[in-house]
Structure formats: structure tokens, C-alpha cells
PDB file of C-alpha atoms and ligand atoms in Angstrom:
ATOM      1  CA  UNK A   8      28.581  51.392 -51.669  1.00 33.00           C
ATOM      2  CA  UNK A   9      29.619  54.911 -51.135  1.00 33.00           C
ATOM      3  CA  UNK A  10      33.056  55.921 -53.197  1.00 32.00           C
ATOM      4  CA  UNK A  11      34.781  58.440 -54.721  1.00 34.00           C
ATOM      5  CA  UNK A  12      34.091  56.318 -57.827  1.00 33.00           C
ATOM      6  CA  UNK A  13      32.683  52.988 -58.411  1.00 32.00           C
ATOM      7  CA  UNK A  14      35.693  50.516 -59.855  1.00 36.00           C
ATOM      8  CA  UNK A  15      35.122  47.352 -61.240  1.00 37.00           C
ATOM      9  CA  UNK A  16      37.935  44.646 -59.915  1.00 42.00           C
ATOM     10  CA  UNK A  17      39.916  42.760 -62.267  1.00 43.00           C
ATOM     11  CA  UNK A  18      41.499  39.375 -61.150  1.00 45.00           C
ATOM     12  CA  UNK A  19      44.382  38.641 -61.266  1.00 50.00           C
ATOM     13  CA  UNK A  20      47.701  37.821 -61.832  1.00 57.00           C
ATOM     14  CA  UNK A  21      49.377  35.356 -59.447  1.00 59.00           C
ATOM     15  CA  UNK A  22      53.173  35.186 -58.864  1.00 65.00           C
ATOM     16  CA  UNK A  23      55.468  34.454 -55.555  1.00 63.00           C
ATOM     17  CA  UNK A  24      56.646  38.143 -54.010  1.00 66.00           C
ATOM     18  CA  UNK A  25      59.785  38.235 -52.088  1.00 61.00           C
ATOM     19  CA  UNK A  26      57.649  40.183 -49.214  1.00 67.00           C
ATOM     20  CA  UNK A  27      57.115  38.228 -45.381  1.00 70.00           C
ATOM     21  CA  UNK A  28      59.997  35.968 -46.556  1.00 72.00           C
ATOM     22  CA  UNK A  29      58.044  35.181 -49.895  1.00 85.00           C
ATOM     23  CA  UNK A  30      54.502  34.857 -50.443  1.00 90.00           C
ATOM     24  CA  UNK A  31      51.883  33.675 -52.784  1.00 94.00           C
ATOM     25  CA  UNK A  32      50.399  36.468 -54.177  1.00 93.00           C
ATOM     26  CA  UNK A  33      47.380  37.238 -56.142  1.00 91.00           C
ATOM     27  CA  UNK A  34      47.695  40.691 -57.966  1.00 88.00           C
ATOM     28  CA  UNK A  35      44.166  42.380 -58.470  1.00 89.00           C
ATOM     29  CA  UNK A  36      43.586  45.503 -59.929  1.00 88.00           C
ATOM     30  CA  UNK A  37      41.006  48.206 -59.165  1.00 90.00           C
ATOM     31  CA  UNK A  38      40.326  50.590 -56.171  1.00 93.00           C
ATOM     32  CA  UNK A  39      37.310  52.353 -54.828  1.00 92.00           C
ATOM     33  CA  UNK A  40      40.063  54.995 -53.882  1.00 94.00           C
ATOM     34  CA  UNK A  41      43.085  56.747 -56.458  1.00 91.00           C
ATOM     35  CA  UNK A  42      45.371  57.547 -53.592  1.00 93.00           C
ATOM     36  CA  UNK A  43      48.012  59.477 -54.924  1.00 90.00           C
ATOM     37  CA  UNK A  44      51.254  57.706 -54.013  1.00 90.00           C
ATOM     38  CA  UNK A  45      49.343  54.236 -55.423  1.00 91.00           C
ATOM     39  CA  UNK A  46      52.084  52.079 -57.521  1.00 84.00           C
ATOM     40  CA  UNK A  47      49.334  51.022 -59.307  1.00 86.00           C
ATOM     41  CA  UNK A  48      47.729  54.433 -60.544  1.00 86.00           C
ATOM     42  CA  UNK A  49      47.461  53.578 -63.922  1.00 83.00           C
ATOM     43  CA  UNK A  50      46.145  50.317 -63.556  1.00 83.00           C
ATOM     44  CA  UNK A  51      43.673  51.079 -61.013  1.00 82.00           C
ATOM     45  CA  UNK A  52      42.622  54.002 -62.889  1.00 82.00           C
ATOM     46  CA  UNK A  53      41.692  51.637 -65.788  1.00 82.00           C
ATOM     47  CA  UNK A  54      41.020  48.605 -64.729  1.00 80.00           C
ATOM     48  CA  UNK A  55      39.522  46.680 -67.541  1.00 79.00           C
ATOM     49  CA  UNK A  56      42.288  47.501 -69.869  1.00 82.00           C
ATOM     50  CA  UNK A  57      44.257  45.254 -67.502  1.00 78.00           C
ATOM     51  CA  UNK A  58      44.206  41.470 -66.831  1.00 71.00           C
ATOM     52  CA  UNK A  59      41.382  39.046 -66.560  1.00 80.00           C
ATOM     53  CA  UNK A  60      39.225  37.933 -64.347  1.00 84.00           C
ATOM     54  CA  UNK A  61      39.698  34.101 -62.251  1.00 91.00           C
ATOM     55  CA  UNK A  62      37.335  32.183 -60.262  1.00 94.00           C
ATOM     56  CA  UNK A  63      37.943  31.451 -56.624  1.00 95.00           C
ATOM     57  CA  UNK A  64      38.956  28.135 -57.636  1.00 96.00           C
ATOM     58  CA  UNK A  65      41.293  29.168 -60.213  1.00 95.00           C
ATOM     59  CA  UNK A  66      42.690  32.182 -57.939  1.00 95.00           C
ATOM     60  CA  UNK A  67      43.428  29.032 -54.782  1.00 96.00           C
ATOM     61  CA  UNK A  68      44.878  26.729 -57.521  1.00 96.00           C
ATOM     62  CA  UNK A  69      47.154  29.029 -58.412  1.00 94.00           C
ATOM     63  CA  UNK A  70      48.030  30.260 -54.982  1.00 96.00           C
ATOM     64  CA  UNK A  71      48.624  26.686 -53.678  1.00 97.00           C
ATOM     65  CA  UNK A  72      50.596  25.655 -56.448  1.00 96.00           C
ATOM     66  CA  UNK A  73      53.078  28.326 -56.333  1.00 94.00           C
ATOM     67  CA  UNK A  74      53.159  27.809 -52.605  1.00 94.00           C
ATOM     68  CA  UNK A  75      53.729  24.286 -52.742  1.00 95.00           C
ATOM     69  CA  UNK A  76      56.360  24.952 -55.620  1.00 93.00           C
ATOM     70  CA  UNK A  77      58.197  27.405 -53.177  1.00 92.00           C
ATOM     71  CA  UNK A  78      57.224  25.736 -49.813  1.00 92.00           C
ATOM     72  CA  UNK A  79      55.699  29.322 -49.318  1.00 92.00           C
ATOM     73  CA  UNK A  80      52.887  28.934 -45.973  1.00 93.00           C
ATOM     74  CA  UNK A  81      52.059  32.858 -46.534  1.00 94.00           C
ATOM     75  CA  UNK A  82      49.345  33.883 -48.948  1.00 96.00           C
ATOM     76  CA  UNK A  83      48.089  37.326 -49.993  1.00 93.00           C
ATOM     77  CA  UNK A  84      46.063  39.233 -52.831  1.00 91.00           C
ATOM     78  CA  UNK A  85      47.668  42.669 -53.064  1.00 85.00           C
ATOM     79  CA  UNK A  86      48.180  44.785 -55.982  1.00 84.00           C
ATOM     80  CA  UNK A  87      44.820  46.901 -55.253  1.00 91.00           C
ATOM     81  CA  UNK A  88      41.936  46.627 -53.219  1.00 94.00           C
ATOM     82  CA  UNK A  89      40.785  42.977 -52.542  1.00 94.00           C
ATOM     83  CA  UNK A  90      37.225  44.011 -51.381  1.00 96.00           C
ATOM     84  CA  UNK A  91      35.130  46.089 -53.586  1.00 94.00           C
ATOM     85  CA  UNK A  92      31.592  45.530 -53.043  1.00 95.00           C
ATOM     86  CA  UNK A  93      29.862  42.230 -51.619  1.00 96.00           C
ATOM     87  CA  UNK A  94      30.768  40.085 -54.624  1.00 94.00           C
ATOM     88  CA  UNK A  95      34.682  40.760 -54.464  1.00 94.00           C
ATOM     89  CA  UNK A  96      33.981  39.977 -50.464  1.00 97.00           C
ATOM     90  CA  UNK A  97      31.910  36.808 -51.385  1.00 97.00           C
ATOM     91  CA  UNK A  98      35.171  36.137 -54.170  1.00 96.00           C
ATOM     92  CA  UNK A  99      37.850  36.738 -51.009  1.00 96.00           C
ATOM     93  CA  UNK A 100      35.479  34.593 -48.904  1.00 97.00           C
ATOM     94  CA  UNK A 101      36.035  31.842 -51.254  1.00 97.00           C
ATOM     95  CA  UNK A 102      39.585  32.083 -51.779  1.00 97.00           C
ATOM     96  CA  UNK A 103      39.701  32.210 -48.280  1.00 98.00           C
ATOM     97  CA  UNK A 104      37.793  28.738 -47.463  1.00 98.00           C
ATOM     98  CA  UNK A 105      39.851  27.037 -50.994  1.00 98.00           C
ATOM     99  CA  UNK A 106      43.144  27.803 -49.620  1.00 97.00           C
ATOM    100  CA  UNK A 107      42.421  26.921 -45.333  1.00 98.00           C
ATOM    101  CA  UNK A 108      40.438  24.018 -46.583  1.00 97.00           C
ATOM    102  CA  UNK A 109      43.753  22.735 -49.017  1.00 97.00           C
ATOM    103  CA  UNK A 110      46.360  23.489 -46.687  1.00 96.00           C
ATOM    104  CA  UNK A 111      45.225  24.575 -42.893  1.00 95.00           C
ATOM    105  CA  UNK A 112      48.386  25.625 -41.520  1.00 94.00           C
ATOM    106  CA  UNK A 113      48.681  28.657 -43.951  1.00 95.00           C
ATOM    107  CA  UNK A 114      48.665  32.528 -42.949  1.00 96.00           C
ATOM    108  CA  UNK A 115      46.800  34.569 -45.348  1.00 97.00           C
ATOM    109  CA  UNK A 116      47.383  38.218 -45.013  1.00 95.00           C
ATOM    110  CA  UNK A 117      44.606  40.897 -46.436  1.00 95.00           C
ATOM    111  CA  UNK A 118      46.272  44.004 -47.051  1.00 94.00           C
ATOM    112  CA  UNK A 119      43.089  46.372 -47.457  1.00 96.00           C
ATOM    113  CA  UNK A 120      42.247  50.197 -47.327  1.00 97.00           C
ATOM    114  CA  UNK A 121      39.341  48.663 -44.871  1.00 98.00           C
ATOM    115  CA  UNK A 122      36.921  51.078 -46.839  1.00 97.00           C
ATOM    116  CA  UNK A 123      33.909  48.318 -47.911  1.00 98.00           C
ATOM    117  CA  UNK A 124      34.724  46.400 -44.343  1.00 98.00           C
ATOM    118  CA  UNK A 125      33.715  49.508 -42.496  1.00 98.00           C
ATOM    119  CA  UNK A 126      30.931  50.162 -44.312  1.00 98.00           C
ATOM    120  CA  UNK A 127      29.368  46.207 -44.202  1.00 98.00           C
ATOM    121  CA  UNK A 128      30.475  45.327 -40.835  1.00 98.00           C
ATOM    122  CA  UNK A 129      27.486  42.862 -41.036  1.00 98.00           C
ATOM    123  CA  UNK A 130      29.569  41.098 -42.878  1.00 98.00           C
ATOM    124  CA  UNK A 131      32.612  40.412 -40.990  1.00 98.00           C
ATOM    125  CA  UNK A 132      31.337  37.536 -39.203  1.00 98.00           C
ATOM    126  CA  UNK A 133      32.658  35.481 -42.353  1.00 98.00           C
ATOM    127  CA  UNK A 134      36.173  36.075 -41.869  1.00 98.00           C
ATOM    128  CA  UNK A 135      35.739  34.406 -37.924  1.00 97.00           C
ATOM    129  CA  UNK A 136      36.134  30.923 -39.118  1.00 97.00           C
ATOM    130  CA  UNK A 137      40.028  31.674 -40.149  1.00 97.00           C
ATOM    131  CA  UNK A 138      41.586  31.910 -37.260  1.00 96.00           C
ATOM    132  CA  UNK A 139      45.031  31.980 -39.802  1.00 96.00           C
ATOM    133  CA  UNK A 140      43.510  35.338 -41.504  1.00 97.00           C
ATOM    134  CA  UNK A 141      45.177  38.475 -40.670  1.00 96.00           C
ATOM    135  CA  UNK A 142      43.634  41.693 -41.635  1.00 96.00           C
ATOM    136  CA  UNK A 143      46.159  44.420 -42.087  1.00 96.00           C
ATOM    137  CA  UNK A 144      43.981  47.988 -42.611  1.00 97.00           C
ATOM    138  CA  UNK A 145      46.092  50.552 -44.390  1.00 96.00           C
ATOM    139  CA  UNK A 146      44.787  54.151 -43.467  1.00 97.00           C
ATOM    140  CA  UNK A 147      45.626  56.648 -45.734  1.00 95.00           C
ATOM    141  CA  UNK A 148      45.488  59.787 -44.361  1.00 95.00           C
ATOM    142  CA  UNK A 149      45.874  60.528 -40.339  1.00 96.00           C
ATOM    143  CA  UNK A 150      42.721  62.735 -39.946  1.00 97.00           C
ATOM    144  CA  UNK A 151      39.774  63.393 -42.446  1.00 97.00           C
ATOM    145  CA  UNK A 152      41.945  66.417 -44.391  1.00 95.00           C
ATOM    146  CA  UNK A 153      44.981  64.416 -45.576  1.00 94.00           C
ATOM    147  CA  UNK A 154      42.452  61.513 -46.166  1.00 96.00           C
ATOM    148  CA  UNK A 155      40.720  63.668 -48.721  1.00 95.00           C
ATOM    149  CA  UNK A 156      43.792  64.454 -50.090  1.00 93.00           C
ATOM    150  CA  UNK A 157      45.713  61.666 -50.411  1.00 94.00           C
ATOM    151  CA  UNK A 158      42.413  59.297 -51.488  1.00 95.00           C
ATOM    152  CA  UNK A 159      40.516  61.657 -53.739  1.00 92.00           C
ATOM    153  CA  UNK A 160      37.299  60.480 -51.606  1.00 95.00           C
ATOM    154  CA  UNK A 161      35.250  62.204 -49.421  1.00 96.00           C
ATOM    155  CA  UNK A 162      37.035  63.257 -46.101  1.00 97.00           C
ATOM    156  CA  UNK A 163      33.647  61.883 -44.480  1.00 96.00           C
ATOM    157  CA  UNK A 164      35.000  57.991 -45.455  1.00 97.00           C
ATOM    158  CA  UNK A 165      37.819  58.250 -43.451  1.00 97.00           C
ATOM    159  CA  UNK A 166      36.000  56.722 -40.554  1.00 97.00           C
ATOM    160  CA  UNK A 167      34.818  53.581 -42.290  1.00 98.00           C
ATOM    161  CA  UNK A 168      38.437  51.253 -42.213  1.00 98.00           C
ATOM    162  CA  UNK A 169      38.078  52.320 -38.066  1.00 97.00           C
ATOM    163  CA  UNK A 170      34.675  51.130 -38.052  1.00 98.00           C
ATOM    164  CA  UNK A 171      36.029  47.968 -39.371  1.00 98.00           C
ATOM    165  CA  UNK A 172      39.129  47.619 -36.873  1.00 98.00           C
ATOM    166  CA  UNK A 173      36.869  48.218 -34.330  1.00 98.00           C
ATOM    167  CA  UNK A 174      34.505  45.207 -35.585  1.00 98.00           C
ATOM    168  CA  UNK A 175      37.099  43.208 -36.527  1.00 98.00           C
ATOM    169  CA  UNK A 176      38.670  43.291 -33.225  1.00 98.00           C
ATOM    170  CA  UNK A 177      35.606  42.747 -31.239  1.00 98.00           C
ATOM    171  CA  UNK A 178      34.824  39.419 -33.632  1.00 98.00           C
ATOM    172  CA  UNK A 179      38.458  38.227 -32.474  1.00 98.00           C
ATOM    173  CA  UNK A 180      39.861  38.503 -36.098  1.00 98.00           C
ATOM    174  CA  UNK A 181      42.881  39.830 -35.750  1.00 97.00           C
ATOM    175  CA  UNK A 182      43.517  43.143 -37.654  1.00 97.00           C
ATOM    176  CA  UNK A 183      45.758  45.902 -37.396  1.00 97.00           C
ATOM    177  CA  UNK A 184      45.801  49.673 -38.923  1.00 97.00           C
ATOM    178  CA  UNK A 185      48.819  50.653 -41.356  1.00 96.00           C
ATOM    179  CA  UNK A 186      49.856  54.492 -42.027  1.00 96.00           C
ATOM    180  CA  UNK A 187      52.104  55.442 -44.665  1.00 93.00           C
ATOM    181  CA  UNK A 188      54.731  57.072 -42.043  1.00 90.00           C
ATOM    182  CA  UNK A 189      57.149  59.347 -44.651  1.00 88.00           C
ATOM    183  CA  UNK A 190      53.848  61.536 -45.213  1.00 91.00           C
ATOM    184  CA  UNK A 191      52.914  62.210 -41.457  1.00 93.00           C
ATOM    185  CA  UNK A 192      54.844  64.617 -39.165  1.00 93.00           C
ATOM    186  CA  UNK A 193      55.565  62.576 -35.551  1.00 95.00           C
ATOM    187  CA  UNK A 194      52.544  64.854 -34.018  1.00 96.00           C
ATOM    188  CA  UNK A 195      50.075  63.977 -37.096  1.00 96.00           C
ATOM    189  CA  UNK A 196      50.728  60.262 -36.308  1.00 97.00           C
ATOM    190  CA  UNK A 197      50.595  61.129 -32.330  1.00 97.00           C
ATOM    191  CA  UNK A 198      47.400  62.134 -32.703  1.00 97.00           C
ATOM    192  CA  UNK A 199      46.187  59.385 -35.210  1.00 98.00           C
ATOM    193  CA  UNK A 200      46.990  56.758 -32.435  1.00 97.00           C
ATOM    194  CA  UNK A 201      45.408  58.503 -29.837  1.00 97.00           C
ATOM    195  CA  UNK A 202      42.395  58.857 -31.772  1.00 97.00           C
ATOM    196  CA  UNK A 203      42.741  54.973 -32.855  1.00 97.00           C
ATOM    197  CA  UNK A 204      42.785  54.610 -28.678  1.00 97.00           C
ATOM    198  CA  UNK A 205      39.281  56.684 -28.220  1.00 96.00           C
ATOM    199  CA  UNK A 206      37.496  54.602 -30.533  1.00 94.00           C
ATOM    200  CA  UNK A 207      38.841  52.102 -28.376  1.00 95.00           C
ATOM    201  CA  UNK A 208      41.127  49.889 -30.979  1.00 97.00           C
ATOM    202  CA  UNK A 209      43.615  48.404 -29.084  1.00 93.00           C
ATOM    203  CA  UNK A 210      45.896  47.102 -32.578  1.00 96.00           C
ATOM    204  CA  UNK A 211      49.275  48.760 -32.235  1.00 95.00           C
ATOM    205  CA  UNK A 212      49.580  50.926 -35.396  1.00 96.00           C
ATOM    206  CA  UNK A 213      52.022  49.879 -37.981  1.00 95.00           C
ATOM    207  CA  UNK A 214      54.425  52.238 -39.781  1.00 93.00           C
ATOM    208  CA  UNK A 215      55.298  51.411 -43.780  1.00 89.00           C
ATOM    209  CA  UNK A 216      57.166  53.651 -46.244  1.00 87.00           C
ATOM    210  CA  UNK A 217      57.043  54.900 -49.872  1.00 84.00           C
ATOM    211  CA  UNK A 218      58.246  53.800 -52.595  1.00 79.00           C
ATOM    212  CA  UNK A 219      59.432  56.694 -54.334  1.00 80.00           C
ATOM    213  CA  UNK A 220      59.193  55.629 -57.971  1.00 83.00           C
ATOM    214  CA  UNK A 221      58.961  58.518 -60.119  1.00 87.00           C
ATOM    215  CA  UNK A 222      55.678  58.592 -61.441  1.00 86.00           C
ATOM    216  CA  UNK A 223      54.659  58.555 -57.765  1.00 86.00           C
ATOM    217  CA  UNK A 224      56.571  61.171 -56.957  1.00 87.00           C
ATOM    218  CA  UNK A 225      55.007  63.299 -59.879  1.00 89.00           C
ATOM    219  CA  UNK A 226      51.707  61.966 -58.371  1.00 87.00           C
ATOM    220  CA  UNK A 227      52.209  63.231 -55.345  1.00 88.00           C
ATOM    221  CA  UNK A 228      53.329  66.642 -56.276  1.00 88.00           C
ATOM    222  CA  UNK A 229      49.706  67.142 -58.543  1.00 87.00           C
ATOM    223  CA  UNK A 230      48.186  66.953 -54.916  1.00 84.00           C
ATOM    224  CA  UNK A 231      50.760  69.084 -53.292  1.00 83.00           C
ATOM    225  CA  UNK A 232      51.862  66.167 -50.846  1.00 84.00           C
ATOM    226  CA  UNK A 233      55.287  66.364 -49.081  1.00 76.00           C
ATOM    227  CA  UNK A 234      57.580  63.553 -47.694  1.00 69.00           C
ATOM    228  CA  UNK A 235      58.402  64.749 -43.808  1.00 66.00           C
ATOM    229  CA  UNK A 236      61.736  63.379 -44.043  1.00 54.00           C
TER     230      UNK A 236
HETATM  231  S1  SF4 B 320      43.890  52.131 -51.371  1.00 52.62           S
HETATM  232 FE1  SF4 B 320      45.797  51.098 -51.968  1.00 52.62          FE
HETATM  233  S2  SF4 B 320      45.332  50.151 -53.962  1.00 52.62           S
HETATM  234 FE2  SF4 B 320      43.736  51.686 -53.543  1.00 52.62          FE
HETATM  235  S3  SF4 B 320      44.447  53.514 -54.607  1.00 52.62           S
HETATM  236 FE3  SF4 B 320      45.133  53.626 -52.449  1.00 52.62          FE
HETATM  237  S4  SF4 B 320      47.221  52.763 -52.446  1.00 52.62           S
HETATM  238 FE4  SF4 B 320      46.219  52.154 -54.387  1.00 52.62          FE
END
């Protein structure tokens, strides 16, 4: 797999998040990017000082218990980057057929930079038999330049997550791309979504926001990024 730097993925921590109206979530750690406004820098900069690793089965038992505890239907791994390499994807898989298998009517939402599911599409076929799965691709920089900047990976990489939209969407999964909007001007992100259109990805681009904790903040500034608002 191509990367700024190879990162090994350390499972997990699992806890119920106030997010979607409260969700089941699985907290990995470990990136194949270091974006700079990452809330988990640190972690994701040293992964194996953090956490350990679970199972499929163990990750789904946990999930499904604190669901069931909090009559939660939405699950999630978040934290970092779910899919590393084809064993994290094979793990997710897993997770995946545990959790649909236990409890059918769930939604299970994978927040990822899209990076490895551009670069296997082959792959994606195992994600069709969930039609509960929603793939939510976070870009992370509107054209290759703020890419590079912003992910510390080659600006080349910034097509991969579109590769996997466009996959994704033609595979019926659904899937939609993410931008972090404080960082954009209105014409950066103008341009983003008509270049989203001309590879023909019809997902309606979503729009999140910063948190501005401090060390992000300080983050930011070592790359010379700016907030637009
Ligand atoms: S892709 Fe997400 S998890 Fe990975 S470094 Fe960037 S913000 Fe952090």
C-alpha cells in the first residue's frame, strides 16, 4: 500500500458517543495519513503506545452490548482510520458480518479517509452484502495542494478516496465524500464539487467543522493552515 508512512492499527476502545443521536463506537488508533487538524495526532502518531488490539468477535460483542444497553441501532469505528491494509479491511469485514448477522436492522456508519478503498477497489465488492453500511469518505484537502498539506502524503493520493466513491457508488453501496468546510474558501469547495461531478460521483458533498482544541490549533499553524472564517 502506498502511504506517507506505513501505521500499524491498534484496536480499540469501545464506548457509546453522543454523535447521530448516540452510537456504538469502536475507537481505533492509527492512520496511513497525520493530517494536521487530527484530534488524535498523538495517538496516531504512536500507535502501539496506545490500546490493544480485539478480535472481530470481541470488537461486535462489545458493540452490541453497549447498543443493546443503550437501545443504540447506530454503530461506528472512528477514532482513526478503520482500513489500513487488507487485514484491517478483512477485520472491518468481520465486524461488519458479527454485528448485521446479531442484529439486522442496525446502521453502521464507516467514517474513512477512503485512502486503502481507492487503492483496492477489487475489494469493495465485500461491503455489497450490507445494504445497512454507509460509507462516509472524508477528503482532506479540496485539490492535490491542500491535500499535501493538510495529510503530509503525497499530493498524487489525493485521487484514491474518489476512486473509491466512484466504485462504491457504481456497486450500489452507498457512500458519500466529507470536506472539512472552515479550511476551504466557498470557490475552493466550488470547484471540489464540480470536480467530484466530472468524475461523475453523483453523492452530494457533506460539509463538517473543526474542532478547535488547542493542540490542533498549534498543529495547524506548523503547516501554515488558516480557518476561512
Ligand atoms: S485521516 Fe482522519 S484519522 Fe487519519 S490523520 Fe487524518 S484526521 Fe486523523
Amino acid at each position: 500500500m502506498p502511504g506517507h508512512q506505513s501505521r500499524k492499527e491498534v484496536i480499540l476502545q469501545v464506548q457509546a458517543a453522543p454523535y447521530y443521536g448516540g452510537i456504538a463506537t469502536a475507537d481505533a488508533v492509527g492512520c496511513s495519513f497525520l493530517c494536521a487538524y487530527c484530534w488524535n495526532y498523538n495517538r496516531n502518531l504512536n500507535p502501539e503506545r496506545f490500546r490493544e488490539f480485539y478480535s472481530p468477535q470481541q470488537v461486535a460483542s462489545k458493540l452490541l452490548h453497549i447498543a443493546k444497553k443503550k437501545s443504540f441501532r447506530f454503530f461506528r469505528i472512528s477514532g482513526a482510520e478503520p482500513v489500513l491494509g487488507e487485514r484491517t479491511f478483512q477485520h472491518l469485514t468481520d465486524v461488519l458480518r458479527l454485528i448485521f448477522q446479531s442484529k439486522p436492522d442496525s446502521l453502521f456508519i464507516l467514517e474513512t479517509n477512503g485512502f486503502f478503498l481507492g487503492y483496492r477497489p477489487d475489494l469493495l465488492g465485500n461491503l455489497q452484502p450490507y445494504p445497512n453500511l454507509r460509507v462516509r469518505i472524508c477528503l482532506k484537502g479540496s485539490d492535490e495542494e491542500s491535500f499535501e498539506k493538510i495529510t503530509g502524503a503525497k499530493r498524487d493520493f489525493f485521487r484514491y478516496p474518489m476512486i473509491a466513491l466512484k466504485e462504491l457508488e457504481r456497486l450500489g453501496v452507498r457512500a458519500w465524500p466529507a470536506l472539512m468546510g472552515d479550511l476551504f474558501s466557498r470557490e475552493e469547495i466550488d470547484r471540489l464539487e464540480e470536480f467530484l461531478r466530472e468524475q461523475g460521483i453523483q453523492a452530494e458533498l457533506e460539509q463538517e467543522f473543526l474542532e478547535t482544541y488547542p493542540f490542533v490549533l498549534d498543529n495547524m499553524r506548523k503547516r501554515n493552515l488558516k480557518f476561512n472564517h
